[in-house]
Amino acid sequence: MTVHLYPLANGLSTDHPVPGLPFVDDSHIPLDEGPEAIEAVGRNKGEGMWGRFDPHRPSGGWRAFTTDPLDNSLGWSVRYHPEHGRTVLLMKDNDTSSLHSTWDGKQLLFRAGGYWFDGTTWYRPGQVWDPVQQDYEKRRARAAVTVSAADMLDRRADPARASVLEVSDIVAEAPARVMENWADHLALWAARRTQLDGALPLEECVVDVATPELNGAQLIGVPEMAELGGITASTLRAYISRGNSEVPQPQAQVGGRDQWARAVADDWVEARQRSYEGVRAAMSASDRHQLSPGAAEVRDHFADDFHGTLWGRPDIRKRWVLRARNEDSVREIADALAWNVADSLDRILPTQLLGPTIENAVLHDFADAIDLDSQVQPRPKKQPRQKDWLHLWVSRPVASMLDWFIRHHPESAHHFIGEITREAHTRWEIPAEDTLYTLRQAVGLDGKLSKEDATSFFALLTPPEKND
């Protein structure tokens, strides 16, 4: 889930000022002394203060944040890249760690409600999750152009009409102040940079992004956005008021109203369709109770089964007579229905499918254990495997599922554990007692099977002793 972060001001030392935001004096933060010094400003310096830095190894840069020592409700976030310079932002102190985590990737800076820049290319806000990469898909902004500080400087701008604010001028809980004469403030910032040695050229200082996606004709408001998402405008407004981060940040405000790029809205719709809720809705749309196909099959089976029990059996149907309605009678009927469910478990989760699945999962865990074991302590060729050589394991989800299988279908579990034992011996020469010991330990740690039942069950799996 993405997190919406809103900077409050630019640090005067930033190379990449956010349009519209004021510039704040950051000279009390040791920005030129490196990330360790920035971290040290707030780390362990008092209640409510914190600081941290981390290297960004892919780029050779770093990122750091610290609570502001003058106002602990505010904090500074810094991202440094050896080629692209640094971003210095004043944030709510609670937001600095979130931005710090976000900067762990390729994102150098953000503009226009989440559009981000990696130093070369602009991308739309990450919304559509890629389960293979375990990250949001990187979708390029169409025909995007980087707008530099040199591009933004206006000859009519007058630095004398601008000023650099102090930290005390910023209120953490107040909305970010938008400077109407921001061109004057940008000119003042640019003039201050001429006094710095080695400052990044203004042509390389990124201020904004220009793309057809952000053209006024491509912006839509809440009604259009809600219609695309298949919800009402009031529902979307409720999501926004609750701070639901699944709704993307607006790209602009026109007349005080939020506006989104149509491309961002389309990505949002796709993300909704791919979400858990979207998948559930797609798979249950045709059912009268909005149940998934499998759940609907279970419902229909037991509806017919219960009807047959309650109405088709004369000994049960007579219980509907008023004088026969009592707690004991209802309990007997409830027990009969519950027995029907318990006796139909194989219809809900077929053992002929569950058994091979658990078998393969256990053997997969064994293979991982053996691979790791061979890396740690290689076994000489042709030397038989012994218990001391090998440390088998079963992952917690697999162990819990195996426990469920044993408790609900002990006869089928008995068969498939026998298959696991045979296959482990065939593949890796693992003695049956080692396999059974590992499985019993796993079930004991992550299952609900009682010790007595476990002892009885696994005793029936132990190979019989061979008689000479």
Coordinates of C-alpha atoms in Angstrom, one line a residue:
M1 CA 0.0 0.0 0.0
T2 CA 1.4 3.4 -1.0
V3 CA 1.7 6.1 1.6
H4 CA 0.8 9.7 0.8
L5 CA 3.5 12.1 1.9
Y6 CA 3.3 15.9 1.7
P7 CA 6.4 18.0 2.3
L8 CA 5.8 21.3 4.1
A9 CA 8.8 23.3 2.8
N10 CA 12.0 23.2 0.8
G11 CA 15.3 23.3 2.7
L12 CA 17.3 26.3 1.4
S13 CA 20.2 23.9 0.5
T14 CA 18.1 21.7 -1.7
D15 CA 19.1 21.1 -5.3
H16 CA 15.6 20.3 -6.4
P17 CA 12.9 22.6 -5.0
V18 CA 9.3 21.6 -4.9
P19 CA 7.2 24.1 -6.8
G20 CA 5.0 26.4 -4.7
L21 CA 6.6 25.5 -1.3
P22 CA 8.5 28.1 0.7
F23 CA 12.2 27.9 1.3
V24 CA 13.3 27.4 5.0
D25 CA 16.7 28.1 6.5
D26 CA 18.3 24.7 7.1
S27 CA 21.7 26.0 8.2
H28 CA 21.3 24.5 11.7
I29 CA 21.3 21.0 10.2
P30 CA 24.9 19.8 9.2
L31 CA 23.9 18.9 5.7
D32 CA 27.5 19.3 4.4
E33 CA 29.0 17.0 7.0
G34 CA 27.5 13.8 5.8
P35 CA 24.6 11.5 6.7
E36 CA 26.1 10.4 10.0
A37 CA 26.1 14.0 11.2
I38 CA 22.5 14.5 10.1
E39 CA 21.4 11.4 12.0
A40 CA 23.2 12.5 15.1
V41 CA 21.1 15.7 15.4
G42 CA 18.1 13.7 16.5
R43 CA 19.2 10.2 17.4
N44 CA 18.9 9.5 21.1
K45 CA 18.9 13.2 21.9
G46 CA 15.6 13.4 23.7
E47 CA 12.0 12.1 24.0
G48 CA 10.3 12.4 20.6
M49 CA 13.5 12.9 18.7
W50 CA 15.1 10.5 16.3
G51 CA 17.5 10.3 13.3
R52 CA 18.8 7.7 10.9
F53 CA 20.9 7.3 7.8
D54 CA 21.3 4.5 5.3
P55 CA 23.6 4.2 2.3
H56 CA 22.0 3.8 -1.1
R57 CA 24.4 1.2 -2.6
P58 CA 23.1 1.0 -6.1
S59 CA 23.9 4.7 -6.7
G60 CA 26.7 5.3 -4.2
G61 CA 24.5 7.9 -2.5
W62 CA 22.6 7.9 0.8
R63 CA 19.5 9.1 2.6
A64 CA 19.0 10.4 6.1
F65 CA 16.4 12.0 8.3
T66 CA 16.3 13.7 11.7
T67 CA 13.9 15.4 14.0
D68 CA 14.4 19.2 13.9
P69 CA 16.1 20.3 17.2
L70 CA 14.1 23.6 17.3
D71 CA 10.7 22.1 16.7
N72 CA 10.3 18.4 17.4
S73 CA 7.0 18.2 15.5
L74 CA 9.0 18.8 12.3
G75 CA 11.8 16.8 10.7
W76 CA 14.2 17.0 7.8
S77 CA 14.5 14.4 5.0
V78 CA 17.6 14.3 2.8
R79 CA 18.3 12.2 -0.3
Y80 CA 21.8 12.5 -1.8
H81 CA 22.9 11.2 -5.2
P82 CA 26.5 11.6 -6.3
E83 CA 25.4 12.7 -9.8
H84 CA 22.1 14.3 -9.3
G85 CA 22.7 16.2 -6.1
R86 CA 20.5 16.3 -3.0
T87 CA 16.9 16.9 -2.1
V88 CA 16.3 18.6 1.3
L89 CA 12.7 18.7 2.6
L90 CA 11.0 19.8 5.8
M91 CA 8.3 17.4 6.7
K92 CA 6.0 16.5 9.6
D93 CA 8.4 14.5 11.9
N94 CA 6.1 11.4 11.7
D95 CA 6.4 11.4 7.9
T96 CA 10.2 11.4 7.6
S97 CA 10.7 7.6 8.3
S98 CA 8.1 6.8 5.6
L99 CA 9.8 9.0 3.0
H100 CA 13.1 7.4 4.1
S101 CA 11.8 4.0 3.3
T102 CA 10.4 5.1 -0.1
W103 CA 13.8 6.6 -1.0
D104 CA 15.3 3.1 -0.7
G105 CA 14.4 2.5 -4.3
K106 CA 15.2 4.4 -7.5
Q107 CA 12.9 7.3 -6.6
L108 CA 15.0 10.5 -6.4
L109 CA 12.1 12.9 -6.1
F110 CA 8.3 13.2 -6.5
R111 CA 6.1 15.8 -8.2
A112 CA 2.5 16.3 -9.4
G113 CA 0.9 14.0 -6.8
G114 CA 3.3 11.1 -7.0
Y115 CA 5.0 11.2 -10.4
W116 CA 8.6 10.3 -9.7
F117 CA 12.0 10.7 -11.3
D118 CA 14.9 8.3 -11.2
G119 CA 17.4 10.7 -12.7
T120 CA 16.6 9.8 -16.3
T121 CA 12.9 8.9 -16.6
W122 CA 9.6 10.1 -15.2
Y123 CA 7.1 7.5 -14.0
R124 CA 3.5 7.7 -12.9
P125 CA 2.6 7.0 -9.3
G126 CA 3.0 3.3 -8.4
Q127 CA -0.4 1.7 -8.0
V128 CA -0.6 -1.6 -9.9
W129 CA 1.2 -4.3 -7.9
D130 CA 3.5 -6.8 -9.7
P131 CA 3.4 -10.1 -7.7
V132 CA 6.5 -11.4 -9.5
Q133 CA 8.7 -8.4 -8.8
Q134 CA 7.0 -7.8 -5.5
D135 CA 6.8 -4.1 -6.3
Y136 CA 4.6 -1.6 -8.1
E137 CA 4.8 -1.6 -11.8
K138 CA 7.0 1.2 -13.2
R139 CA 4.8 2.9 -15.8
R140 CA 6.5 5.7 -17.8
A141 CA 4.8 9.0 -18.0
R142 CA 4.0 9.7 -21.7
A143 CA 6.3 12.1 -23.5
A144 CA 7.6 13.5 -20.1
V145 CA 10.0 16.5 -20.1
T146 CA 12.0 17.5 -17.1
V147 CA 11.6 21.2 -16.1
S148 CA 14.8 22.6 -14.6
A149 CA 15.3 25.6 -12.4
A150 CA 16.9 27.3 -15.4
D151 CA 13.7 26.7 -17.3
M152 CA 11.6 28.1 -14.5
L153 CA 13.5 31.3 -13.7
D154 CA 11.5 34.3 -14.8
R155 CA 13.3 37.5 -15.7
R156 CA 10.4 39.5 -14.2
A157 CA 10.9 37.7 -10.8
D158 CA 12.3 39.9 -8.1
P159 CA 14.3 38.2 -5.2
A160 CA 13.6 41.4 -3.1
R161 CA 9.9 40.4 -2.9
A162 CA 10.8 37.0 -1.4
S163 CA 12.2 35.8 1.9
V164 CA 13.7 32.7 3.5
L165 CA 11.5 31.4 6.3
E166 CA 12.6 30.1 9.7
V167 CA 11.5 26.7 11.1
S168 CA 9.4 28.6 13.6
D169 CA 7.3 29.9 10.7
I170 CA 6.1 26.4 9.7
V171 CA 3.3 24.7 11.6
A172 CA 3.4 20.9 11.3
E173 CA -0.4 20.3 11.4
A174 CA -1.2 23.2 9.1
P175 CA -1.6 22.7 5.4
A176 CA 1.5 23.3 3.4
R177 CA 1.8 27.0 2.6
V178 CA 1.6 27.7 -1.2
M179 CA 3.6 30.8 -2.2
E180 CA 1.7 32.8 -4.8
N181 CA 4.8 34.7 -5.8
W182 CA 6.9 31.5 -6.0
A183 CA 8.9 32.8 -9.0
D184 CA 10.3 35.4 -6.7
H185 CA 11.3 32.8 -4.1
L186 CA 12.9 30.6 -6.7
A187 CA 14.9 33.6 -7.9
L188 CA 16.0 34.3 -4.3
W189 CA 17.0 30.6 -3.9
A190 CA 19.0 30.7 -7.2
A191 CA 20.8 33.9 -6.2
R192 CA 21.8 32.3 -2.9
R193 CA 23.3 29.3 -4.8
T194 CA 25.8 31.6 -6.6
Q195 CA 27.6 31.9 -3.3
L196 CA 28.1 28.1 -2.9
D197 CA 31.1 26.3 -4.2
G198 CA 30.4 23.3 -6.4
A199 CA 26.7 24.0 -6.5
L200 CA 24.7 21.9 -9.0
P201 CA 24.1 23.9 -12.2
L202 CA 20.6 25.3 -12.4
E203 CA 20.1 23.3 -15.7
E204 CA 20.5 20.2 -13.6
C205 CA 18.3 21.2 -10.7
V206 CA 14.9 19.5 -11.3
V207 CA 11.9 21.5 -10.4
D208 CA 8.9 19.9 -12.2
V209 CA 7.7 17.5 -14.8
A210 CA 5.8 18.4 -18.0
T211 CA 3.8 15.7 -19.7
P212 CA 0.6 15.5 -21.8
E213 CA -0.9 13.4 -19.0
L214 CA -1.0 16.5 -16.8
N215 CA -2.5 18.7 -19.5
G216 CA -5.7 20.4 -18.2
A217 CA -7.8 18.5 -20.7
Q218 CA -6.6 15.3 -19.2
L219 CA -7.5 16.1 -15.7
I220 CA -10.7 14.8 -14.1
G221 CA -12.5 15.5 -10.8
V222 CA -14.2 13.4 -8.2
P223 CA -17.4 12.6 -10.2
E224 CA -15.5 11.3 -13.2
M225 CA -12.9 9.5 -11.0
A226 CA -15.7 7.8 -9.0
E227 CA -17.5 6.7 -12.2
L228 CA -14.4 5.1 -13.6
G229 CA -13.9 3.2 -10.3
G230 CA -17.5 2.0 -10.2
I231 CA -18.3 3.8 -7.0
T232 CA -20.4 6.8 -6.1
A233 CA -18.8 10.2 -5.7
S234 CA -19.8 10.3 -2.1
T235 CA -18.0 7.0 -1.5
L236 CA -14.9 8.4 -3.1
R237 CA -15.1 11.5 -1.0
A238 CA -15.4 9.4 2.1
Y239 CA -12.3 7.4 1.1
I240 CA -10.4 10.7 0.7
S241 CA -11.6 12.2 3.9
R242 CA -10.5 9.0 5.8
G243 CA -7.1 9.2 4.2
N244 CA -7.5 6.0 2.3
S245 CA -4.1 5.7 0.7
E246 CA -5.4 3.4 -2.1
V247 CA -6.8 6.5 -3.7
P248 CA -3.9 8.2 -5.5
Q249 CA -2.9 11.7 -4.6
P250 CA -4.5 14.3 -6.9
Q251 CA -2.2 15.8 -9.5
A252 CA -3.6 19.3 -9.1
Q253 CA -6.2 21.5 -7.4
V254 CA -8.4 23.6 -9.6
G255 CA -10.7 26.1 -7.9
G256 CA -10.0 24.2 -4.6
R257 CA -11.1 20.9 -6.0
D258 CA -8.9 17.8 -6.5
Q259 CA -8.0 16.8 -10.0
W260 CA -6.4 13.6 -11.2
A261 CA -4.7 12.8 -14.5
R262 CA -6.8 10.4 -16.5
A263 CA -3.8 8.1 -16.9
V264 CA -3.4 7.9 -13.1
A265 CA -7.2 7.3 -12.7
D266 CA -7.0 4.4 -15.2
D267 CA -4.1 2.9 -13.2
W268 CA -6.2 3.2 -10.1
V269 CA -9.1 1.4 -11.7
E270 CA -6.8 -1.4 -12.8
A271 CA -5.3 -1.6 -9.3
R272 CA -8.8 -1.9 -7.8
Q273 CA -9.6 -4.7 -10.2
R274 CA -6.4 -6.6 -9.2
S275 CA -6.9 -6.1 -5.5
Y276 CA -8.2 -8.7 -3.2
E277 CA -11.6 -7.0 -3.2
G278 CA -11.6 -6.7 -7.0
V279 CA -10.7 -10.4 -7.5
R280 CA -13.5 -11.4 -5.0
A281 CA -16.0 -9.2 -6.8
A282 CA -15.0 -10.6 -10.2
M283 CA -15.3 -14.2 -9.1
S284 CA -18.6 -13.7 -7.3
A285 CA -20.5 -11.4 -9.6
S286 CA -22.8 -14.1 -11.0
D287 CA -23.9 -15.5 -7.6
R288 CA -27.0 -14.3 -5.8
H289 CA -25.1 -14.0 -2.5
Q290 CA -21.9 -12.8 -4.1
L291 CA -20.1 -16.0 -3.1
S292 CA -17.2 -17.4 -5.1
P293 CA -17.9 -20.4 -7.4
G294 CA -16.5 -22.9 -4.9
A295 CA -18.3 -21.4 -1.9
A296 CA -21.5 -21.4 -4.0
E297 CA -21.1 -25.1 -4.7
V298 CA -20.7 -25.8 -1.0
R299 CA -23.8 -23.7 -0.2
D300 CA -25.9 -25.5 -2.9
H301 CA -24.7 -28.9 -1.8
F302 CA -25.6 -28.4 1.9
A303 CA -28.8 -26.5 1.0
D304 CA -30.0 -29.7 -0.8
D305 CA -28.6 -31.9 1.9
F306 CA -30.2 -30.0 4.7
H307 CA -33.5 -29.8 2.9
G308 CA -33.4 -33.6 2.5
T309 CA -32.7 -34.1 6.1
L310 CA -35.2 -31.6 7.5
W311 CA -38.1 -32.3 5.1
G312 CA -37.3 -35.6 3.4
R313 CA -37.0 -37.7 6.6
P314 CA -40.3 -38.3 8.4
D315 CA -38.6 -38.8 11.8
I316 CA -37.2 -35.3 11.5
R317 CA -40.1 -33.6 9.8
K318 CA -42.5 -34.5 12.6
R319 CA -40.3 -32.3 14.9
W320 CA -41.9 -29.3 13.2
V321 CA -45.1 -30.0 15.1
L322 CA -45.5 -27.3 17.7
R323 CA -45.6 -29.7 20.7
A324 CA -42.3 -31.3 19.5
R325 CA -40.4 -28.1 19.4
N326 CA -38.1 -28.1 22.4
E327 CA -34.4 -27.7 23.1
D328 CA -33.6 -31.4 23.0
S329 CA -35.4 -31.8 19.7
V330 CA -33.6 -28.8 18.2
R331 CA -30.3 -30.2 19.5
E332 CA -30.9 -33.5 17.8
I333 CA -31.6 -31.8 14.5
A334 CA -28.6 -29.5 14.8
D335 CA -26.4 -32.6 15.5
A336 CA -27.7 -34.3 12.4
L337 CA -27.0 -31.3 10.3
A338 CA -23.5 -30.9 11.8
W339 CA -22.8 -34.6 11.1
N340 CA -23.7 -34.0 7.5
V341 CA -21.1 -31.2 7.3
A342 CA -18.4 -33.2 9.1
D343 CA -19.1 -36.2 6.8
S344 CA -18.8 -34.0 3.7
L345 CA -15.4 -32.5 4.4
D346 CA -14.0 -34.2 1.3
R347 CA -16.5 -32.2 -0.8
I348 CA -15.1 -29.0 0.6
L349 CA -11.4 -29.8 0.4
P350 CA -10.9 -33.0 -1.7
T351 CA -8.3 -35.3 -0.2
Q352 CA -7.2 -36.5 -3.6
L353 CA -6.0 -32.9 -4.3
L354 CA -4.9 -31.9 -0.8
G355 CA -2.7 -35.0 -0.2
P356 CA -0.4 -34.6 -3.2
T357 CA -0.2 -30.9 -2.6
I358 CA 1.0 -31.4 1.0
E359 CA 3.4 -34.2 -0.2
N360 CA 5.0 -31.9 -2.7
A361 CA 5.2 -29.0 -0.2
V362 CA 7.0 -31.2 2.4
L363 CA 9.4 -32.5 -0.2
H364 CA 10.1 -29.0 -1.4
D365 CA 11.0 -28.0 2.2
F366 CA 13.2 -31.1 2.5
A367 CA 15.0 -30.2 -0.8
D368 CA 15.7 -26.7 0.6
A369 CA 17.1 -28.1 3.8
I370 CA 19.3 -30.5 1.9
D371 CA 20.6 -27.8 -0.4
L372 CA 21.5 -25.6 2.5
D373 CA 23.0 -28.6 4.4
S374 CA 25.2 -29.4 1.4
Q375 CA 26.5 -25.8 1.3
V376 CA 27.3 -25.8 5.0
Q377 CA 28.9 -29.2 5.3
P378 CA 29.5 -31.0 2.0
R379 CA 29.2 -34.8 2.2
P380 CA 32.0 -36.9 0.6
K381 CA 30.9 -38.8 -2.5
K382 CA 29.5 -42.3 -1.9
Q383 CA 29.3 -41.7 1.8
P384 CA 25.9 -42.7 3.2
R385 CA 23.8 -40.0 4.7
Q386 CA 23.5 -40.1 8.4
K387 CA 21.2 -38.3 10.8
D388 CA 24.0 -36.1 12.1
W389 CA 24.7 -34.9 8.6
L390 CA 21.3 -33.6 7.9
H391 CA 18.9 -31.1 9.5
L392 CA 15.5 -31.4 7.9
W393 CA 12.7 -28.9 8.4
V394 CA 9.1 -28.2 7.4
S395 CA 7.9 -24.6 7.1
R396 CA 5.2 -23.4 9.5
P397 CA 2.4 -23.0 6.9
V398 CA 3.1 -26.5 5.6
A399 CA 3.3 -28.0 9.1
S400 CA 0.0 -26.4 10.0
M401 CA -1.7 -27.7 6.9
L402 CA -0.3 -31.2 7.5
D403 CA -1.7 -31.0 11.1
W404 CA -5.1 -30.1 9.6
F405 CA -4.9 -33.0 7.2
I406 CA -4.1 -35.5 10.0
R407 CA -6.9 -34.2 12.2
H408 CA -9.5 -34.2 9.5
H409 CA -8.5 -37.0 7.2
P410 CA -6.2 -39.3 9.2
E411 CA -6.6 -42.3 6.8
S412 CA -5.6 -40.2 3.8
A413 CA -2.9 -38.4 5.7
H414 CA -1.5 -41.8 6.7
H415 CA -1.2 -42.8 3.0
F416 CA 0.4 -39.6 1.9
I417 CA 2.9 -39.4 4.7
G418 CA 3.9 -42.9 3.7
E419 CA 4.5 -41.6 0.2
I420 CA 6.6 -38.7 1.6
T421 CA 8.7 -41.2 3.6
R422 CA 9.2 -43.5 0.5
E423 CA 10.1 -40.6 -1.8
A424 CA 12.5 -39.0 0.7
H425 CA 14.3 -42.3 1.0
T426 CA 14.4 -42.8 -2.8
R427 CA 15.7 -39.3 -3.6
W428 CA 18.0 -38.7 -0.7
E429 CA 18.5 -41.9 1.2
I430 CA 16.8 -40.4 4.2
P431 CA 15.8 -43.1 6.7
A432 CA 12.1 -43.4 7.4
E433 CA 12.6 -42.6 11.1
D434 CA 14.3 -39.3 10.3
T435 CA 11.4 -38.2 8.0
L436 CA 8.8 -39.2 10.6
Y437 CA 10.7 -37.6 13.4
T438 CA 10.8 -34.3 11.4
L439 CA 7.1 -34.4 10.6
R440 CA 6.1 -35.2 14.1
Q441 CA 8.2 -32.4 15.5
A442 CA 6.7 -29.9 12.9
V443 CA 3.1 -30.9 13.8
G444 CA 3.9 -30.7 17.5
L445 CA 5.3 -27.1 17.1
D446 CA 2.8 -25.7 14.7
G447 CA -0.3 -27.8 15.0
K448 CA -3.2 -28.6 17.2
L449 CA -2.9 -32.4 17.4
S450 CA -2.7 -33.6 21.0
K451 CA 0.4 -35.5 22.1
E452 CA -1.7 -38.6 22.7
D453 CA -3.2 -38.5 19.2
A454 CA 0.2 -37.7 17.6
T455 CA 1.8 -40.7 19.4
S456 CA -0.9 -43.0 18.2
F457 CA -0.9 -41.7 14.7
F458 CA 2.8 -41.8 14.1
A459 CA 3.2 -45.2 15.8
L460 CA 1.0 -46.5 12.9
L461 CA 3.5 -45.1 10.4
T462 CA 6.6 -46.5 12.0
P463 CA 8.0 -49.3 9.7
P464 CA 7.6 -52.7 11.3
E465 CA 10.7 -54.3 12.7
K466 CA 12.3 -56.8 10.3
N467 CA 12.6 -60.4 11.7
D468 CA 15.6 -62.4 10.7

